[in-house]
Coordinates of C-alpha atoms in Angstrom, one line a residue:
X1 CA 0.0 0.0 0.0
X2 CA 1.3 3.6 -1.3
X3 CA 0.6 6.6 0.0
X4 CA 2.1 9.7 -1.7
X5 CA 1.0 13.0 0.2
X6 CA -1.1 13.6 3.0
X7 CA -0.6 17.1 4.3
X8 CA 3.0 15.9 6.1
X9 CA 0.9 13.7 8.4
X10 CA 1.4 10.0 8.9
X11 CA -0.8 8.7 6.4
X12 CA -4.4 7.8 7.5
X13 CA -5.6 6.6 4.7
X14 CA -3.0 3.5 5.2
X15 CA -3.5 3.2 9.1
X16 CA -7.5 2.8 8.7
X17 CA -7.1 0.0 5.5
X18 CA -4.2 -1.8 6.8
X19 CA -6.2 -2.2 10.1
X20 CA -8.9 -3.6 7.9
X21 CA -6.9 -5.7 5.9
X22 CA -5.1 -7.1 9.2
X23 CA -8.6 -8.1 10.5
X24 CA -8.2 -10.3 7.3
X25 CA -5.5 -12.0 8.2
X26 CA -3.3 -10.3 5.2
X27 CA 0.3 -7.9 6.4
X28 CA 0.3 -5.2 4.2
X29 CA 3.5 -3.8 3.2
X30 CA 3.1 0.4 3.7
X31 CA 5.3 2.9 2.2
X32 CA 5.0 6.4 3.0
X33 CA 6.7 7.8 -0.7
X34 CA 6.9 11.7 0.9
X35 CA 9.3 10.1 3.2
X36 CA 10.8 7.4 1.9
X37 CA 11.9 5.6 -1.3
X38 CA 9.7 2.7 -3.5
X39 CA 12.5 0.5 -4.6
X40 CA 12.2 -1.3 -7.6
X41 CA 12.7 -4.8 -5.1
X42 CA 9.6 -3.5 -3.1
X43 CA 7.8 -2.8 -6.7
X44 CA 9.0 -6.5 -8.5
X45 CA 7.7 -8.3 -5.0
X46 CA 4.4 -6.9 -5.2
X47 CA 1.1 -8.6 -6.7
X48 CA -1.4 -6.3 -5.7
X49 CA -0.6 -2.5 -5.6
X50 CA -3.4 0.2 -3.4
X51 CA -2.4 3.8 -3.7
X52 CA -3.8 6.2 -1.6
X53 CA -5.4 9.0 -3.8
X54 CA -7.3 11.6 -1.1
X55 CA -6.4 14.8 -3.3
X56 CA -5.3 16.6 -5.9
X57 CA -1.9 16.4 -5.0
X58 CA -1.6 12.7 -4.3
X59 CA -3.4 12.3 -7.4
X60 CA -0.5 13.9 -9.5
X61 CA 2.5 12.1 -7.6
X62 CA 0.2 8.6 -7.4
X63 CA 0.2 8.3 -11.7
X64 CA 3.5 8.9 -11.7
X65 CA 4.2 5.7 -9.4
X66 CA 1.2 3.7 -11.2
X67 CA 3.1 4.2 -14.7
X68 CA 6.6 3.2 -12.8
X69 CA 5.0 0.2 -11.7
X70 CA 3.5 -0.7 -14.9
X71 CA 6.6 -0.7 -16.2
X72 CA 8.9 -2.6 -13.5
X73 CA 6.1 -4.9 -13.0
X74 CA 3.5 -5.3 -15.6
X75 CA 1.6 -8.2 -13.6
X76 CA 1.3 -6.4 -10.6
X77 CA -2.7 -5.4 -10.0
X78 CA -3.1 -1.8 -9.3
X79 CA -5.9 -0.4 -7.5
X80 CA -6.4 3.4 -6.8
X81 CA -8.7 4.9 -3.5
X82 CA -9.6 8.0 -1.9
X83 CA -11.3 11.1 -3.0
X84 CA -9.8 11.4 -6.7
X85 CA -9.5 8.0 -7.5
X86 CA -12.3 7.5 -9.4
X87 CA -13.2 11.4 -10.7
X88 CA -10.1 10.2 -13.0
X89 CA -10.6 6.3 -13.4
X90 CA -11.8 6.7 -17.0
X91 CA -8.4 7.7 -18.2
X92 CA -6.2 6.0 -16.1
X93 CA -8.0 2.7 -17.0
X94 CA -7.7 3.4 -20.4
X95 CA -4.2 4.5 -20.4
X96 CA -3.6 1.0 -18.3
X97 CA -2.0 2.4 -15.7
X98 CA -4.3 1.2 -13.3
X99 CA -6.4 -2.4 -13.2
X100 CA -9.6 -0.6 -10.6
X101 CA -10.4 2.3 -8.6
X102 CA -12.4 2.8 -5.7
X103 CA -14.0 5.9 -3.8
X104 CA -15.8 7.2 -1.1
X105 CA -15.6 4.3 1.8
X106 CA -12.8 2.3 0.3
X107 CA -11.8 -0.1 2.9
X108 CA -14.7 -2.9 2.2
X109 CA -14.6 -2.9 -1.3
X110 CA -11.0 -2.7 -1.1
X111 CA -10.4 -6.0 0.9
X112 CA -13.5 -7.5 -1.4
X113 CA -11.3 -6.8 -4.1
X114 CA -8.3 -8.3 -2.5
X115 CA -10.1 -11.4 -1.7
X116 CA -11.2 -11.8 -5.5
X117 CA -8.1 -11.0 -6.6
X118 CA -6.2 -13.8 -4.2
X119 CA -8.4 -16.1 -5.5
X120 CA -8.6 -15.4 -8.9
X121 CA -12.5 -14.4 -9.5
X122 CA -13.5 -12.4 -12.6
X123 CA -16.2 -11.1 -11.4
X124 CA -17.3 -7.9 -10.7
X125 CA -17.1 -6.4 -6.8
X126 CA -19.5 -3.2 -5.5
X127 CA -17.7 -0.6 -5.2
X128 CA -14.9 -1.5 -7.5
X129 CA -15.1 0.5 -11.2
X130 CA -12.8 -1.8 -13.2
X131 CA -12.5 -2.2 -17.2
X132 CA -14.7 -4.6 -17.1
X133 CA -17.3 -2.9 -14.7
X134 CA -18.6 0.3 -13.7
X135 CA -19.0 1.7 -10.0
X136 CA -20.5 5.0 -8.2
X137 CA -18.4 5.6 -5.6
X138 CA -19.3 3.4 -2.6
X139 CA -21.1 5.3 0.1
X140 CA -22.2 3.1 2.3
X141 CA -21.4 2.9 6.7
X142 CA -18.0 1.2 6.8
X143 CA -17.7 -0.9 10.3
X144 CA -14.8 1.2 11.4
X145 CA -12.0 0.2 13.1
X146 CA -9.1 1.2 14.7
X147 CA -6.6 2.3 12.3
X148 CA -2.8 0.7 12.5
X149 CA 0.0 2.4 12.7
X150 CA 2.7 0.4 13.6
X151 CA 3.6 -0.6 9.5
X152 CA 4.3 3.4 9.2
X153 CA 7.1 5.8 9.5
X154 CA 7.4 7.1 13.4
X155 CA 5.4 10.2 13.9
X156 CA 8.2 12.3 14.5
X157 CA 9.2 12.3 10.7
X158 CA 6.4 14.1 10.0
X159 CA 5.2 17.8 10.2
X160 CA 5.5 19.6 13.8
X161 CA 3.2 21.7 15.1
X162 CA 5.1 24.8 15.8
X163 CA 4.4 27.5 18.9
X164 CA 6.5 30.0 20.1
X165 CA 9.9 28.3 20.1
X166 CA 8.6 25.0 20.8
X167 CA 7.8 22.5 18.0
X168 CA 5.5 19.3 19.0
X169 CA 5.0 16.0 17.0
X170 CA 1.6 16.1 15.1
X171 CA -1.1 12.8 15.2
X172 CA -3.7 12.8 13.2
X173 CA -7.2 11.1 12.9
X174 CA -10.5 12.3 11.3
X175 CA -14.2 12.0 13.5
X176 CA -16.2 12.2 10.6
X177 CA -16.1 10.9 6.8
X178 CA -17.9 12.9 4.0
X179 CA -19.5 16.9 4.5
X180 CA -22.9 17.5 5.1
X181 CA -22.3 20.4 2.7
X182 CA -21.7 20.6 -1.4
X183 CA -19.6 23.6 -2.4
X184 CA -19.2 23.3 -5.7
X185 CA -15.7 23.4 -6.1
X186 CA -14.8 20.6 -3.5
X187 CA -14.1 17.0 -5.0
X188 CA -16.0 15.9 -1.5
X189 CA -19.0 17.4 -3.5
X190 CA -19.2 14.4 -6.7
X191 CA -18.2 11.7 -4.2
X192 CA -20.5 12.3 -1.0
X193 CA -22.9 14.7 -2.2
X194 CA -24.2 15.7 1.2
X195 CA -23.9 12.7 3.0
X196 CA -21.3 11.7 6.3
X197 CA -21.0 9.4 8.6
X198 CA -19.9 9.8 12.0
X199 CA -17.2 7.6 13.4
X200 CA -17.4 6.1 16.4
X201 CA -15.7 8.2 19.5
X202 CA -14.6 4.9 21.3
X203 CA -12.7 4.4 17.9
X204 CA -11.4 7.8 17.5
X205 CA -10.0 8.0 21.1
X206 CA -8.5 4.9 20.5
X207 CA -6.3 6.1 17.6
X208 CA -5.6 9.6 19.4
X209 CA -4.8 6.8 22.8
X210 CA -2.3 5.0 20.3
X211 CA -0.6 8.0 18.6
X212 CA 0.1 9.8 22.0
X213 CA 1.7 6.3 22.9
X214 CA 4.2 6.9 20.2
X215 CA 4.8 10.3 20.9
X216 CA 1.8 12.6 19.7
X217 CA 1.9 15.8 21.6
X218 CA -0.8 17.8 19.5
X219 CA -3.6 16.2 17.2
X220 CA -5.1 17.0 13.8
X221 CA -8.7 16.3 13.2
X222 CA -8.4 16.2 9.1
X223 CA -12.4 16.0 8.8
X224 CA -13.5 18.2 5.8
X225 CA -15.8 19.9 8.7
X226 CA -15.5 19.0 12.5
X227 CA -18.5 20.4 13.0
X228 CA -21.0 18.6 10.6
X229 CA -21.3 17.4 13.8
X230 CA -20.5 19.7 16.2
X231 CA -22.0 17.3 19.1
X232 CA -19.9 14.6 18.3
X233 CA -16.7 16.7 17.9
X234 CA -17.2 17.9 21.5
X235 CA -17.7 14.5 22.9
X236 CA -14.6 13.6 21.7
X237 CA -12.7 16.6 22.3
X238 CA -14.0 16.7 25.6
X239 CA -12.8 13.2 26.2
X240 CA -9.5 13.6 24.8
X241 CA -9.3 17.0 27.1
X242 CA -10.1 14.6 30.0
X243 CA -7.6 11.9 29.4
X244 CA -4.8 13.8 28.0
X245 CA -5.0 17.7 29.7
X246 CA -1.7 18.2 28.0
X247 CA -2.4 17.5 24.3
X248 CA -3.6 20.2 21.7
X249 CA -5.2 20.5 18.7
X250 CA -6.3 21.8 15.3
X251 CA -9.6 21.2 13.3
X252 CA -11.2 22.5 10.0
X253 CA -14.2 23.9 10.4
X254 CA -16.4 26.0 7.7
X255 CA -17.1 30.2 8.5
X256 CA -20.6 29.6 8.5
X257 CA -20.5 26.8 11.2
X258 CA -17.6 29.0 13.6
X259 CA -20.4 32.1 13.2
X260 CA -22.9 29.8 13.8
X261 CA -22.1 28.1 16.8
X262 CA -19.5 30.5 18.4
X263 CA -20.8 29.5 21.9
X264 CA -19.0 26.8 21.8
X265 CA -15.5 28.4 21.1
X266 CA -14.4 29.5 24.6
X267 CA -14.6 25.8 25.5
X268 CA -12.7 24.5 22.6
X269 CA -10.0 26.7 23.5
X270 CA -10.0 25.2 27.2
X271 CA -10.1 22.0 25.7
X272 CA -6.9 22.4 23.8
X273 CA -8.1 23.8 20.5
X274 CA -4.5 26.5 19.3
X275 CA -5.8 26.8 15.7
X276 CA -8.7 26.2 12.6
X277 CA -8.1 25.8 9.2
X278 CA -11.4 27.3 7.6
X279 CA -11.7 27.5 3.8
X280 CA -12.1 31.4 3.3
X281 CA -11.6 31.0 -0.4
X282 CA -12.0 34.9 -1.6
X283 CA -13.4 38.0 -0.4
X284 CA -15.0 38.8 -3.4
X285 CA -19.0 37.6 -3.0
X286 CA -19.4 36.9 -6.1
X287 CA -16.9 34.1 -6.1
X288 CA -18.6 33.0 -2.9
X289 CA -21.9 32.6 -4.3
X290 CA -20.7 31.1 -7.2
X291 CA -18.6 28.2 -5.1
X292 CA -21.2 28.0 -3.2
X293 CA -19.6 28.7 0.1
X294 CA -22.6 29.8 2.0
X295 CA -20.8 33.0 3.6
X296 CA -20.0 36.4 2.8
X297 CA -16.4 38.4 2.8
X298 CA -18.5 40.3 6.3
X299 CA -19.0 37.1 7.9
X300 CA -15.2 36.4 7.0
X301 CA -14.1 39.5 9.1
X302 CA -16.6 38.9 11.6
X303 CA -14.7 35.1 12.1
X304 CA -11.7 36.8 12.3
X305 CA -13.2 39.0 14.9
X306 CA -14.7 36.3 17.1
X307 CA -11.1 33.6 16.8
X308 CA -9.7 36.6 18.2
X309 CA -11.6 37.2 20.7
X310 CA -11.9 33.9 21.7
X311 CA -7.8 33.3 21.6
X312 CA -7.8 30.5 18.9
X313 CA -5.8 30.9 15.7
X314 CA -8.1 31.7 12.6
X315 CA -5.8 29.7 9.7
X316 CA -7.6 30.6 6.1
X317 CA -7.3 28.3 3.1
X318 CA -7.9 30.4 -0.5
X319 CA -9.2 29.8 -3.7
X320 CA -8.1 32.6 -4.8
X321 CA -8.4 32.5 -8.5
X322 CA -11.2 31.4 -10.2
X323 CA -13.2 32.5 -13.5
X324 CA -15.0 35.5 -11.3
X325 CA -11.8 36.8 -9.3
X326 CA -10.6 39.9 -10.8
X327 CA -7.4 41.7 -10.4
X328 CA -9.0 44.8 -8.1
X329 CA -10.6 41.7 -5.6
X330 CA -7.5 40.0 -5.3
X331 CA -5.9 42.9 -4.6
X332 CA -8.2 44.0 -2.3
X333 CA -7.8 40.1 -0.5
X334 CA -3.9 40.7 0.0
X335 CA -4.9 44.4 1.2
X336 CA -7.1 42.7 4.1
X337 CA -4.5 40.4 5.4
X338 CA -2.0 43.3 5.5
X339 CA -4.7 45.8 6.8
X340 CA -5.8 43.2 9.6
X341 CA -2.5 42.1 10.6
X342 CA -3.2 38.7 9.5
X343 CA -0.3 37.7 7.4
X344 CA 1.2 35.1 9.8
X345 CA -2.4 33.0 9.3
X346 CA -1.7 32.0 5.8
X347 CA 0.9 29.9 4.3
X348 CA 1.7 31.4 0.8
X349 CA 0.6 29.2 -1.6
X350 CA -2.3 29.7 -0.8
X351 CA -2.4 32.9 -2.4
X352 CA -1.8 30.7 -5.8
X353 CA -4.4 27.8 -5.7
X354 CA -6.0 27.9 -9.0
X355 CA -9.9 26.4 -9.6
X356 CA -9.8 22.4 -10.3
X357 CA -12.2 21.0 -12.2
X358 CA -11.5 17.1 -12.3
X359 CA -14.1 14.7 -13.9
X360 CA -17.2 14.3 -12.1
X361 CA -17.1 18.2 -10.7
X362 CA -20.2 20.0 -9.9
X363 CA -18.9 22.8 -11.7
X364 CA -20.3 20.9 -15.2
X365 CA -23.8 21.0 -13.3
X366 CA -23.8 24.6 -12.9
X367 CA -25.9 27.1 -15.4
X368 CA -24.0 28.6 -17.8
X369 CA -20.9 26.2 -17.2
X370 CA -20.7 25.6 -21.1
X371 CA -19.5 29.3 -21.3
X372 CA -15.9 29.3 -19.3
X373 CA -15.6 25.3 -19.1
X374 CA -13.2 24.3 -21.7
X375 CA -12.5 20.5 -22.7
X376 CA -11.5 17.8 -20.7
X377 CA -7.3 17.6 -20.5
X378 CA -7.2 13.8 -19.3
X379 CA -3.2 14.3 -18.4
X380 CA -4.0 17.1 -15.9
X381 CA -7.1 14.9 -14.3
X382 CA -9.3 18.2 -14.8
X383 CA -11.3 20.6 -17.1
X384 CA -9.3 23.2 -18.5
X385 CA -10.6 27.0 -18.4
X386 CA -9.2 30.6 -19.1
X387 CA -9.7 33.4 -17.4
X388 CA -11.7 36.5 -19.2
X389 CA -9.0 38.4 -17.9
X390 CA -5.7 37.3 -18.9
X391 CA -3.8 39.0 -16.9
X392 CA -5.1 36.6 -13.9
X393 CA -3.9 33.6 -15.7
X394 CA -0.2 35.4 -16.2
X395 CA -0.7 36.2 -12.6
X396 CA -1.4 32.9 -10.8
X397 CA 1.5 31.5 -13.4
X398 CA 3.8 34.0 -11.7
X399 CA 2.6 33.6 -8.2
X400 CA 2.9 29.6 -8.2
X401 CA 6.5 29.8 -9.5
X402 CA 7.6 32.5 -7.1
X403 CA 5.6 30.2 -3.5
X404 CA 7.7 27.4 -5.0
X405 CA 10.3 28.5 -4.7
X406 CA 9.9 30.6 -1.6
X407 CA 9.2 26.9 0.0
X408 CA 11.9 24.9 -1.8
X409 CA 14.6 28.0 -0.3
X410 CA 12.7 28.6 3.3
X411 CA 12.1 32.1 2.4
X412 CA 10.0 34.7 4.8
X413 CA 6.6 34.3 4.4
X414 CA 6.2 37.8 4.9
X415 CA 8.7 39.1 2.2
X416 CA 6.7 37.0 -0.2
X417 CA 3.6 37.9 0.6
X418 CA 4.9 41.8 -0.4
X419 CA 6.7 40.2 -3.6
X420 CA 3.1 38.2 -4.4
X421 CA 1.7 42.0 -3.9
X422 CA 4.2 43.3 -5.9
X423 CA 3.5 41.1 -8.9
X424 CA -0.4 41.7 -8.4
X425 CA 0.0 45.9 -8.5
X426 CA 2.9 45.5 -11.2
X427 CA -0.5 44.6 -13.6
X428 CA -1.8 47.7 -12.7
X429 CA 1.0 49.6 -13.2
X430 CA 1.8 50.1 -9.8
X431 CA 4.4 49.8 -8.1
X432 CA 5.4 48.2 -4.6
X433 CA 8.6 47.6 -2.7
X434 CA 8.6 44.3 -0.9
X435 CA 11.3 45.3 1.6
X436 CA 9.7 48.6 2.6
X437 CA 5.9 47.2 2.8
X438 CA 8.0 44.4 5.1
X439 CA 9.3 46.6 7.3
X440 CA 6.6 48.7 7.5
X441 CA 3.9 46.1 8.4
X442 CA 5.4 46.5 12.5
X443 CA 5.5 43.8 14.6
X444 CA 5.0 39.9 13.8
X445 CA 3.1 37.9 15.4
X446 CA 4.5 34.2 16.5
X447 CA 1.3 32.1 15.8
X448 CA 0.9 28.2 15.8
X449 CA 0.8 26.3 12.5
X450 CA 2.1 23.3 11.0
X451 CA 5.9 23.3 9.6
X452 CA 4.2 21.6 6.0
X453 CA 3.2 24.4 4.0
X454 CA 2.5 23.1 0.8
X455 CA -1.3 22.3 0.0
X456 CA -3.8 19.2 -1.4
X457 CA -5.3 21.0 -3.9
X458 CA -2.1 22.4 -5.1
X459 CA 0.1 21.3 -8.2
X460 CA 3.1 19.5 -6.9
X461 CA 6.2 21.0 -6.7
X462 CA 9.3 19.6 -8.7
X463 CA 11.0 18.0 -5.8
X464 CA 7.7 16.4 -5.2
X465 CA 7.9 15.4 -9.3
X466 CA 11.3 13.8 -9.2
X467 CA 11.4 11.8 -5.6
X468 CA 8.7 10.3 -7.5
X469 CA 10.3 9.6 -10.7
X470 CA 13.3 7.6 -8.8

């Protein structure tokens, strides 16, 4: 089993199906490829190949090591899960890269498959699409288990969690599976539409219990939202709080839902909560409506407000350019974060992240979609679409290049934040200096974050490309 990026956690996506297939009676061999090497001896031994596909990201780095695998072992069976596996089946199957795919709850079908497969049955398994047969991804209640942990890298190889001058190793587990909500842009959307299913808190606490055993000293609830069920997220929070007074924190959680039920934020901060990811998107409300989002950039500024208050961390993820972005909003986004002091919430590449339209997006639902929806590009598992104004395409072009290599060179995420502005005026005809808007912007503040700053819904960067091509 493969993983190929999850965010610089431990990979939970191999934890939850090698406890699964353990249950079985199979051993799994798991290899972590953002940390270590697949060797070609690993690749010849195999028979069956899974590879973890939750994102865009993985998605991009997992073709690469289905098409080396092809080729070093052209018997091996290849199965792709997660989130993205089967939005791109169609071409992967065709291409033969793959043998089957599998999404939404992939651990039954998975070990169904396995079974077939170890004793040689043609025929078709639910939940599996194959060339030979054609699945919806499979959403139904998976009889959840604990996930194991003990085939993966050590959790201190992974991302820290970073406060003041102290740096703490990250676990991770997720509460729920699936969103209650449908954004249009989110690949949750075509696999789950609407649906989730709570996991067990007995289960969850379990995989937090084991992780601190190995060393865990904060936690990172990866749920799309921790509060589709904000009741359950307590429960466990509260539980965790109880057991382990020590450990902290981090959840994602949607604007509407922090606005919504910002009663219960003074409690999550006693219970250990430093930080939320929340997916911000734009400030423009146009974008919002069209993405669906379900808040406005005023209810943006009023979360900021209220995290503030309360003492926990307001961390924005962006989608900062889509079809309806203009060059004046996005400008007028970077001016907020520097206006508000709020710089040190956002990793930079986030101020790149381009729209994704993979197979299967709701986008190609939406009215007048035929008008800025170009034609499928297979090779970049998405829809391909142009901006009415060029000048944002030339722009995001620029702005992922320069966050690259900001991150490959550990550069200040401050100064390029001023350089992305600089870039962004320079289209206007404007000009900025970097170093003086640095200086000028006063005091810092030290806030806690994770030390991986790259993104799942961002293109991979070329180290990313070439440890894979090895």
């Amino acid at each position: 089993m493969i993983s190929c990026y999850e965010l610089g956690h431990q990979p939970f996506h191999l934890a939850s199906l090698s406890a699964m297939l353990e249950q079985a009676d199979y051993l799994p061999v798991c290899v972590d490829t953002a940390l270590d090497a697949l060797s070609d001896e690993t690749i010849n031994q195999a028979r069956f190949v899974a590879i973890s596909v939750p994102m865009h990201t993985a998605m991009r780095l997992g073709e690469q090591i289905a098409q080396r695998i092809r080729t070093l072992n052209p018997t091996a069976y290849i199965c792709l899960y997660g989130l993205y596996a089967l939005l791109n089946a169609d071409h992967l199957l065709q291409q033969g890269a793959i043998d089957a795919a599998i999404g939404g709850e992939y651990e039954v079908p998975l070990c169904q498959l396995i079974a077939a497969f170890e004793q040689e049955k043609d025929e078709a398994t639910p939940g599996v699409y194959s060339r030979g047969h054609v699945s919806g991804p499979w959403i139904q209640r998976t009889p959840f288990v604990v996930p194991e942990r003990s085939g993966l890298p050590a959790l201190e190889r992974y991302a820290r969690m970073e406060q003041g001058t102290e740096t703490h190793v990250v676990g991770y587990t997720e509460a729920t599976r699936g969103c209650k909500h449908t954004c249009v842009h989110c690949p949750v959307t075509p696999i789950y539409h609407g649906r989730f299913f709570a996991v067990p808190a007995e289960i969850v606490l379990a995989d937090i219990r084991a992780q601190v055993a190995q060393g865990a000293q904060h936690i990172t609830f990866g749920d799309p939202d921790f509060w589709n069920g904000p009741t359950h997220a307590l429960r466990i929070t509260r539980a965790m709080h109880q057991e382990f007074p020590e450990l902290t924190f981090d959840a994602t959680i949607k604007i509407e839902h922090l606005l919504k039920h910002r009663q219960l934020l003074p409690e999550m901060k006693e219970l250990g909560c430093v930080f939320v990811v929340s997916a911000v998107e734009s400030l423009n409300n146009t974008v919002l409506e069209q993405l669906a989002k379900n808040h406005t950039a005023a209810d943006v500024a009023a979360a900021f407000a209220e995290m503030e208050r309360v003492g926990i961390t307001l961390r924005p993820s962006l989608l900062p350019f889509t079809p309806w972005e203009t060059l004046e909003s996005y400008i007028e986004l970077l001016n907020f974060f520097e206006a508000g002091h709020f710089i040190e919430h956002i990793d930079p590449v986030h101020l790149s992240i381009r729209l994704l339209i993979p197979p299967g997006s709701a986008h190609l639902d939406t009215p007048e979609s035929e008008q800025w929806i170009g034609e499928l590009d297979p090779t970049a598992f998405g829809y391909r679409w142009s901006h009415p104004d060029p000048r944002m395409d030339e722009l995001q072009k620029q702005v992922a290049i320069l966050v690259e290599q900001a991150d490959q060179m550990g550069s200040d995420a401050i100064m390029t934040f001023f350089q992305i502005k600089a870039k962004a005026l320079a289209f206007k005809g404007e000009k900025l200096s970097a170093f003086k808007a640095m200086r000028q912007y006063g005091e810092r503040k030290d806030l806690p974050h994770l030390t991986e700053s790259w993104f799942c819904c961002a293109e991979p960067t070329s180290n990313q490309l070439c440890a894979k091509r090895a």
